[in-house]
Amino acid sequence: MATLRKRSISLAGHATSLALEPEFWAVLDAMAQARALSLAALLVEIDATRAERPLASACRVAALSWTARSRQE
């Protein structure tokens, strides 16, 4: 089982932490770089569009979607 890696982030003015598998952090870092965003800015975007989904789940779905689109190009 993969070990989760926790990072502290600031969302909507308050600090929180997010734990994801290293593989997902790597994809999120690549997404941010490809879009010329900081990782924090990317996470703010994901947070703003996640509806009722937990943030960690929304990040995983965003990473999987981006990976799938990247493979189609």
Backbone as ProteinMPNN parsed JSONL, in Angstrom:
{"seq_chain_A": "MATLRKRSISLAGHATSLALEPEFWAVLDAMAQARALSLAALLVEIDATRAERPLASACRVAALSWTARSRQE", "coords_chain_A": {"N_chain_A": [[0.842, -1.176, 0.0], [0.529, 2.202, -0.826], [2.249, 4.921, 0.686], [0.87, 7.769, 2.149], [1.485, 11.182, 1.4], [1.686, 14.121, 3.11], [0.775, 17.514, 2.735], [0.853, 20.911, 3.687], [-1.493, 23.446, 3.08], [-3.002, 26.558, 2.039], [-6.264, 27.458, 1.865], [-8.888, 29.42, 0.804], [-8.206, 31.304, 2.704], [-7.693, 29.914, 5.075], [-5.629, 27.609, 6.833], [-4.928, 24.259, 5.918], [-4.481, 20.711, 5.598], [-3.426, 18.311, 3.201], [-3.512, 15.032, 2.206], [-2.057, 12.848, 0.006], [-1.211, 10.185, -2.269], [2.2, 9.793, -3.325], [2.405, 9.548, -6.131], [0.155, 10.889, -7.118], [0.687, 13.49, -6.22], [2.875, 14.011, -7.854], [1.7, 14.115, -10.411], [-0.063, 16.279, -10.044], [1.799, 18.309, -9.584], [3.003, 18.349, -12.138], [0.778, 19.099, -13.677], [0.317, 21.696, -12.693], [2.705, 22.954, -13.455], [2.552, 22.692, -16.265], [0.453, 24.377, -16.778], [1.441, 26.76, -16.018], [1.102, 27.552, -13.346], [1.264, 27.959, -9.793], [1.509, 25.248, -7.462], [-0.184, 25.684, -5.322], [-2.048, 27.513, -6.428], [-3.262, 25.878, -8.342], [-4.472, 23.979, -6.664], [-6.294, 25.614, -5.353], [-8.018, 26.183, -7.496], [-9.019, 23.591, -8.022], [-10.272, 23.114, -5.58], [-12.289, 25.055, -5.683], [-14.021, 24.034, -7.556], [-14.975, 21.605, -6.753], [-17.417, 20.863, -5.618], [-19.397, 18.872, -3.589], [-17.582, 16.897, -3.187], [-14.875, 15.378, -1.425], [-11.764, 17.131, -0.917], [-9.325, 15.714, -1.333], [-10.219, 13.569, -2.909], [-11.197, 15.0, -5.12], [-8.812, 16.046, -6.086], [-7.471, 13.718, -6.853], [-9.181, 12.8, -8.907], [-8.956, 14.96, -10.7], [-6.249, 14.726, -11.353], [-6.205, 12.194, -12.582], [-7.927, 12.668, -14.765], [-6.494, 14.652, -16.155], [-4.194, 13.222, -16.816], [-5.293, 11.27, -18.505], [-6.23, 12.91, -20.624], [-3.796, 13.942, -21.491], [-2.547, 11.714, -22.544], [-4.066, 11.244, -24.776], [-3.336, 13.19, -26.528]], "CA_chain_A": [[0.0, 0.0, 0.0], [1.313, 3.433, -0.943], [2.242, 5.817, 1.817], [0.383, 9.098, 1.822], [2.376, 12.302, 1.688], [0.851, 15.229, 3.542], [1.273, 18.869, 2.505], [0.038, 21.988, 4.246], [-1.891, 24.422, 2.072], [-3.939, 27.582, 2.479], [-7.421, 27.545, 0.978], [-9.901, 30.379, 1.252], [-7.719, 32.032, 3.875], [-7.359, 29.114, 6.246], [-4.665, 26.527, 6.614], [-5.407, 22.891, 5.992], [-3.485, 19.789, 5.057], [-3.951, 17.404, 2.195], [-2.691, 13.826, 2.118], [-2.227, 12.092, -1.23], [-0.109, 9.318, -2.642], [3.238, 10.529, -4.055], [2.128, 9.54, -7.559], [-0.807, 11.957, -7.402], [1.4, 14.763, -6.062], [3.715, 14.201, -9.045], [0.839, 14.546, -11.514], [-0.529, 17.636, -9.74], [2.942, 19.203, -9.847], [3.137, 18.46, -13.596], [-0.368, 19.893, -14.133], [0.567, 23.092, -12.339], [3.798, 23.432, -14.303], [2.064, 22.789, -17.639], [-0.471, 25.509, -16.85], [2.16, 27.935, -15.493], [0.509, 27.898, -12.063], [1.863, 27.346, -8.616], [0.696, 24.136, -6.979], [-1.231, 26.281, -4.48], [-3.084, 28.069, -7.304], [-3.984, 24.745, -8.913], [-5.316, 23.406, -5.619], [-7.403, 26.556, -5.148], [-8.958, 25.935, -8.597], [-9.679, 22.3, -7.779], [-11.152, 23.319, -4.426], [-13.43, 25.879, -6.072], [-14.913, 23.316, -8.472], [-15.159, 20.218, -6.301], [-18.775, 20.662, -5.102], [-19.443, 18.169, -2.284], [-16.539, 15.867, -3.171], [-13.718, 15.729, -0.584], [-10.669, 17.717, -1.682], [-8.379, 14.676, -1.766], [-10.841, 12.856, -4.031], [-11.226, 15.907, -6.259], [-7.443, 16.122, -6.61], [-7.184, 12.461, -7.55], [-9.956, 12.796, -10.151], [-8.331, 15.944, -11.589], [-4.989, 14.148, -11.826], [-6.517, 11.115, -13.528], [-8.483, 13.283, -15.977], [-5.412, 15.326, -16.87], [-3.337, 12.172, -17.368], [-6.007, 10.662, -19.634], [-6.204, 13.868, -21.735], [-2.413, 14.05, -21.969], [-2.232, 10.518, -23.335], [-4.805, 11.316, -26.033], [-2.717, 14.192, -27.406]], "C_chain_A": [[0.886, 1.236, 0.0], [1.177, 4.274, 0.32], [1.764, 7.18, 1.364], [1.418, 10.137, 2.205], [1.485, 13.512, 1.974], [1.541, 16.549, 3.258], [0.304, 19.853, 3.14], [-0.242, 23.008, 3.156], [-2.84, 25.438, 2.7], [-5.039, 27.692, 1.439], [-8.445, 28.48, 1.593], [-9.49, 31.047, 2.568], [-7.482, 31.215, 5.115], [-6.494, 27.917, 5.881], [-5.348, 25.176, 6.76], [-4.286, 21.991, 5.499], [-4.189, 18.813, 4.127], [-2.986, 16.234, 2.076], [-3.056, 13.057, 0.857], [-1.029, 11.173, -1.434], [0.906, 10.13, -3.446], [2.986, 10.6, -5.564], [1.142, 10.652, -7.951], [-0.165, 13.328, -7.233], [2.247, 15.039, -7.303], [2.88, 14.685, -10.223], [0.335, 15.965, -11.269], [0.584, 18.654, -9.962], [3.122, 19.421, -11.35], [1.996, 19.288, -14.188], [-0.12, 21.375, -13.892], [1.641, 23.682, -13.247], [3.321, 23.629, -15.743], [1.139, 23.987, -17.827], [0.144, 26.8, -16.329], [1.497, 28.478, -14.235], [1.381, 27.36, -10.944], [0.969, 26.174, -8.218], [-0.457, 24.677, -6.134], [-2.371, 26.831, -5.331], [-3.908, 26.953, -7.946], [-4.936, 24.15, -7.887], [-6.495, 24.312, -5.297], [-8.454, 26.354, -6.241], [-9.724, 24.635, -8.388], [-10.668, 22.438, -6.633], [-12.421, 24.061, -4.825], [-14.444, 25.121, -6.921], [-15.292, 21.925, -7.979], [-16.554, 19.888, -5.802], [-18.706, 19.978, -3.733], [-18.36, 17.098, -2.144], [-15.417, 16.292, -2.223], [-12.552, 16.217, -1.45], [-9.683, 16.657, -2.176], [-8.939, 13.899, -2.958], [-10.863, 13.717, -5.274], [-9.844, 16.032, -6.894], [-7.083, 14.857, -7.377], [-7.911, 12.399, -8.89], [-9.346, 13.773, -11.153], [-7.038, 15.386, -12.177], [-5.238, 13.046, -12.853], [-7.058, 11.668, -14.84], [-7.392, 13.932, -16.813], [-4.484, 14.3, -17.518], [-3.991, 11.537, -18.596], [-5.979, 11.612, -20.844], [-4.813, 13.975, -22.334], [-2.035, 12.866, -22.854], [-2.932, 10.528, -24.687], [-4.155, 12.276, -27.022], [-1.537, 13.652, -28.159]], "O_chain_A": [[1.87, 1.307, 0.735], [0.113, 4.323, 0.938], [2.192, 7.69, 0.328], [2.131, 9.994, 3.198], [0.633, 13.871, 1.162], [2.738, 16.699, 3.503], [-0.91, 19.647, 3.129], [0.654, 23.388, 2.401], [-3.409, 25.197, 3.765], [-4.777, 27.984, 0.272], [-8.818, 28.34, 2.758], [-10.327, 31.316, 3.429], [-7.096, 31.776, 6.14], [-6.606, 27.318, 4.812], [-6.221, 24.983, 7.606], [-3.255, 22.475, 5.033], [-5.381, 18.539, 4.26], [-1.788, 16.424, 1.87], [-4.206, 12.665, 0.661], [0.031, 11.37, -0.84], [0.527, 11.052, -4.168], [3.316, 11.6, -6.201], [1.292, 11.276, -9.002], [-0.438, 14.237, -8.017], [2.327, 16.182, -7.755], [3.308, 15.574, -10.958], [0.308, 16.773, -12.197], [0.334, 19.745, -10.475], [3.365, 20.545, -11.789], [2.217, 20.089, -15.097], [-0.323, 22.203, -14.78], [1.489, 24.796, -13.748], [3.655, 24.634, -16.37], [1.058, 24.546, -18.92], [-0.541, 27.816, -16.211], [1.345, 29.688, -14.067], [2.145, 26.413, -11.136], [-0.199, 26.123, -8.602], [-1.58, 24.18, -6.222], [-3.539, 26.639, -4.995], [-5.126, 27.079, -8.075], [-6.086, 23.85, -8.208], [-7.585, 23.824, -4.999], [-9.65, 26.352, -5.952], [-10.942, 24.592, -8.561], [-11.787, 21.93, -6.714], [-13.509, 23.73, -4.354], [-15.605, 25.522, -6.999], [-15.879, 21.147, -8.731], [-16.849, 18.714, -5.579], [-18.028, 20.463, -2.827], [-18.241, 16.467, -1.094], [-15.041, 17.464, -2.217], [-12.381, 15.765, -2.582], [-9.253, 16.707, -3.329], [-8.212, 13.606, -3.908], [-10.58, 13.232, -6.37], [-9.729, 16.115, -8.117], [-6.458, 14.926, -8.435], [-7.328, 11.993, -9.896], [-9.229, 13.449, -12.334], [-6.767, 15.558, -13.365], [-4.556, 12.979, -13.875], [-6.688, 11.191, -15.913], [-7.365, 13.782, -18.034], [-4.038, 14.495, -18.649], [-3.327, 11.295, -19.604], [-5.733, 11.17, -21.966], [-4.665, 14.086, -23.551], [-1.277, 13.022, -23.811], [-2.461, 9.903, -25.638], [-4.398, 12.184, -28.225], [-0.916, 14.378, -28.935]]}, "name": "protein", "num_of_chains": 1, "seq": "MATLRKRSISLAGHATSLALEPEFWAVLDAMAQARALSLAALLVEIDATRAERPLASACRVAALSWTARSRQE"}
